[in-house]
Amino acid sequence: MMRKFTNLQTDLLRTFVTVVDLRNYTETGNVLGRTQPAISLQVKRLEEIAGVKLLRHEGKKVELTPNGQALLGYAREILRLNDRAVANLQQAAFYGTLRVGLPVDYSIEYFQSIIAEFSHNNPDVTLDIRCDRSVDLLSALHVDDLDLTIALTDTMSAPHVSVYWSERPVWACSRDYKIDPTQPLKLIAHPNGCFYRRRMIEALDTEGRDWRVSFESLGISALQKAVLDGMGVTALTRKTMQPGMRILTQSDGFPNLSRIHVGLFYKHIKMSDAALKLIEKITEDISTFRIPTRTRAETLKERH
């Protein structure tokens, strides 16, 4: 028996993604050149094709249903591929200014290398790079001060995320660092609000272990140097471990840390051809180490 295919039309997906990004049917109509009733009809048509409810209304707010959240990532990817295909076929020139956010609390050097290669291959694109805390980068994207950003969040999925993955931070100290069990543990940490800091403190408090912050800095390079200088222990991802460091495990008396979630965030409706090309480059490169975020059931099973 021949399989029946369901085709999700790109114009309907574009309307859906734009409504999600703008959280407003009227603004979506203004951006896409349609009336508000036409936008409503397109959303309903997409829901009919998909066979599920995608959006719900809470007062004047437009919110995603669980099925809508599940579709959103695929929709962004379908639109990105569609628009990149059209740009390639039309041999679009890549130019303009891109405002890109990079988190100081993640593998910033890795993403700097990706962006530097993109800049070298696309000299007509001007890049404005902002390095900051993830929470501030996401706020800047929300008010359109950034075109795209890499950022950490506590939960996934989050608004405007395209690609996301999770990593479990590890406890790290210098190779020869000696821990005095009779003294509070010395922590090297980012300022309050950092996801790594929160995970370290939660893990230690759960264990009833005394601690104090001995070194605090916004930048990850300063934290790495403090670790190598033997000023305490910190939490890092394996990509940010450096020669001269060692990982502390449960056998050393250090509990597992909760996973962090990392994503590539952007508003599709704001994307130029140059931005889509950079997003494609980032997406291709992170696929080499991306680990899918675990489900809640898998996480609970692991903990037990």
mmCIF file with all atom_site columns, N, CA and C in Angstrom, residues 2 17 29 39 51 86 122 124 148 157 160 164 171 202 237 266 291 304:
data_model
loop_
_atom_site.group_PDB
_atom_site.id
_atom_site.type_symbol
_atom_site.label_atom_id
_atom_site.label_alt_id
_atom_site.label_comp_id
_atom_site.label_asym_id
_atom_site.label_entity_id
_atom_site.label_seq_id
_atom_site.pdbx_PDB_ins_code
_atom_site.Cartn_x
_atom_site.Cartn_y
_atom_site.Cartn_z
_atom_site.occupancy
_atom_site.B_iso_or_equiv
_atom_site.pdbx_formal_charge
_atom_site.auth_seq_id
_atom_site.auth_comp_id
_atom_site.auth_asym_id
_atom_site.auth_atom_id
_atom_site.pdbx_PDB_model_num
ATOM 1  N N  . MET A 1 2   ? 0.588  2.158  -0.919 1.00 0.00 ? 2   MET A N  1
ATOM 2  C CA . MET A 1 2   ? 1.406  3.356  -1.025 1.00 0.00 ? 2   MET A CA 1
ATOM 3  C C  . MET A 1 2   ? 1.154  4.279  0.167  1.00 0.00 ? 2   MET A C  1
ATOM 4  N N  . VAL A 1 17  ? 5.726  30.460 12.286 1.00 0.00 ? 17  VAL A N  1
ATOM 5  C CA . VAL A 1 17  ? 6.958  30.871 12.963 1.00 0.00 ? 17  VAL A CA 1
ATOM 6  C C  . VAL A 1 17  ? 6.933  32.364 13.273 1.00 0.00 ? 17  VAL A C  1
ATOM 7  N N  . GLY A 1 29  ? 0.739  39.999 10.344 1.00 0.00 ? 29  GLY A N  1
ATOM 8  C CA . GLY A 1 29  ? 0.121  40.421 9.089  1.00 0.00 ? 29  GLY A CA 1
ATOM 9  C C  . GLY A 1 29  ? 0.837  41.607 8.477  1.00 0.00 ? 29  GLY A C  1
ATOM 10 N N  . ILE A 1 39  ? -4.049 35.825 8.432  1.00 0.00 ? 39  ILE A N  1
ATOM 11 C CA . ILE A 1 39  ? -3.062 35.141 9.272  1.00 0.00 ? 39  ILE A CA 1
ATOM 12 C C  . ILE A 1 39  ? -3.752 34.064 10.104 1.00 0.00 ? 39  ILE A C  1
ATOM 13 N N  . GLY A 1 51  ? -3.106 18.180 11.866 1.00 0.00 ? 51  GLY A N  1
ATOM 14 C CA . GLY A 1 51  ? -4.035 17.366 12.639 1.00 0.00 ? 51  GLY A CA 1
ATOM 15 C C  . GLY A 1 51  ? -3.939 17.580 14.140 1.00 0.00 ? 51  GLY A C  1
ATOM 16 N N  . VAL A 1 86  ? 16.884 29.032 -2.135 1.00 0.00 ? 86  VAL A N  1
ATOM 17 C CA . VAL A 1 86  ? 16.506 30.118 -3.049 1.00 0.00 ? 86  VAL A CA 1
ATOM 18 C C  . VAL A 1 86  ? 17.666 31.088 -3.235 1.00 0.00 ? 86  VAL A C  1
ATOM 19 N N  . ASN A 1 122 ? 33.555 35.636 3.552  1.00 0.00 ? 122 ASN A N  1
ATOM 20 C CA . ASN A 1 122 ? 32.497 36.570 3.143  1.00 0.00 ? 122 ASN A CA 1
ATOM 21 C C  . ASN A 1 122 ? 32.899 37.992 3.539  1.00 0.00 ? 122 ASN A C  1
ATOM 22 N N  . ASP A 1 124 ? 32.374 40.861 2.394  1.00 0.00 ? 124 ASP A N  1
ATOM 23 C CA . ASP A 1 124 ? 31.405 41.951 2.268  1.00 0.00 ? 124 ASP A CA 1
ATOM 24 C C  . ASP A 1 124 ? 30.390 41.977 3.403  1.00 0.00 ? 124 ASP A C  1
ATOM 25 N N  . LEU A 1 148 ? 21.355 37.207 15.882 1.00 0.00 ? 148 LEU A N  1
ATOM 26 C CA . LEU A 1 148 ? 21.398 35.813 16.310 1.00 0.00 ? 148 LEU A CA 1
ATOM 27 C C  . LEU A 1 148 ? 22.382 35.679 17.455 1.00 0.00 ? 148 LEU A C  1
ATOM 28 N N  . SER A 1 157 ? 12.383 23.624 25.331 1.00 0.00 ? 157 SER A N  1
ATOM 29 C CA . SER A 1 157 ? 12.761 24.598 24.325 1.00 0.00 ? 157 SER A CA 1
ATOM 30 C C  . SER A 1 157 ? 12.469 26.013 24.814 1.00 0.00 ? 157 SER A C  1
ATOM 31 N N  . HIS A 1 160 ? 12.651 31.411 20.252 1.00 0.00 ? 160 HIS A N  1
ATOM 32 C CA . HIS A 1 160 ? 13.579 31.740 19.161 1.00 0.00 ? 160 HIS A CA 1
ATOM 33 C C  . HIS A 1 160 ? 14.720 30.738 18.995 1.00 0.00 ? 160 HIS A C  1
ATOM 34 N N  . TYR A 1 164 ? 19.436 23.097 19.418 1.00 0.00 ? 164 TYR A N  1
ATOM 35 C CA . TYR A 1 164 ? 19.886 23.082 20.800 1.00 0.00 ? 164 TYR A CA 1
ATOM 36 C C  . TYR A 1 164 ? 20.403 21.707 21.180 1.00 0.00 ? 164 TYR A C  1
ATOM 37 N N  . TRP A 1 171 ? 33.324 18.922 37.243 1.00 0.00 ? 171 TRP A N  1
ATOM 38 C CA . TRP A 1 171 ? 34.135 19.628 38.225 1.00 0.00 ? 171 TRP A CA 1
ATOM 39 C C  . TRP A 1 171 ? 35.581 19.618 37.748 1.00 0.00 ? 171 TRP A C  1
ATOM 40 N N  . GLU A 1 202 ? 23.970 24.265 44.021 1.00 0.00 ? 202 GLU A N  1
ATOM 41 C CA . GLU A 1 202 ? 22.877 23.326 44.300 1.00 0.00 ? 202 GLU A CA 1
ATOM 42 C C  . GLU A 1 202 ? 23.417 21.943 44.659 1.00 0.00 ? 202 GLU A C  1
ATOM 43 N N  . THR A 1 237 ? 32.638 22.764 30.857 1.00 0.00 ? 237 THR A N  1
ATOM 44 C CA . THR A 1 237 ? 32.319 21.705 29.910 1.00 0.00 ? 237 THR A CA 1
ATOM 45 C C  . THR A 1 237 ? 33.648 21.086 29.464 1.00 0.00 ? 237 THR A C  1
ATOM 46 N N  . TYR A 1 266 ? 17.492 32.786 17.024 1.00 0.00 ? 266 TYR A N  1
ATOM 47 C CA . TYR A 1 266 ? 17.277 33.895 16.090 1.00 0.00 ? 266 TYR A CA 1
ATOM 48 C C  . TYR A 1 266 ? 15.796 33.996 15.759 1.00 0.00 ? 266 TYR A C  1
ATOM 49 N N  . ILE A 1 291 ? 24.848 17.058 21.351 1.00 0.00 ? 291 ILE A N  1
ATOM 50 C CA . ILE A 1 291 ? 24.225 15.929 22.031 1.00 0.00 ? 291 ILE A CA 1
ATOM 51 C C  . ILE A 1 291 ? 22.774 16.288 22.269 1.00 0.00 ? 291 ILE A C  1
ATOM 52 N N  . HIS A 1 304 ? 18.017 7.904  39.160 1.00 0.00 ? 304 HIS A N  1
ATOM 53 C CA . HIS A 1 304 ? 17.699 6.772  40.032 1.00 0.00 ? 304 HIS A CA 1
ATOM 54 C C  . HIS A 1 304 ? 18.531 5.536  39.658 1.00 0.00 ? 304 HIS A C  1
#
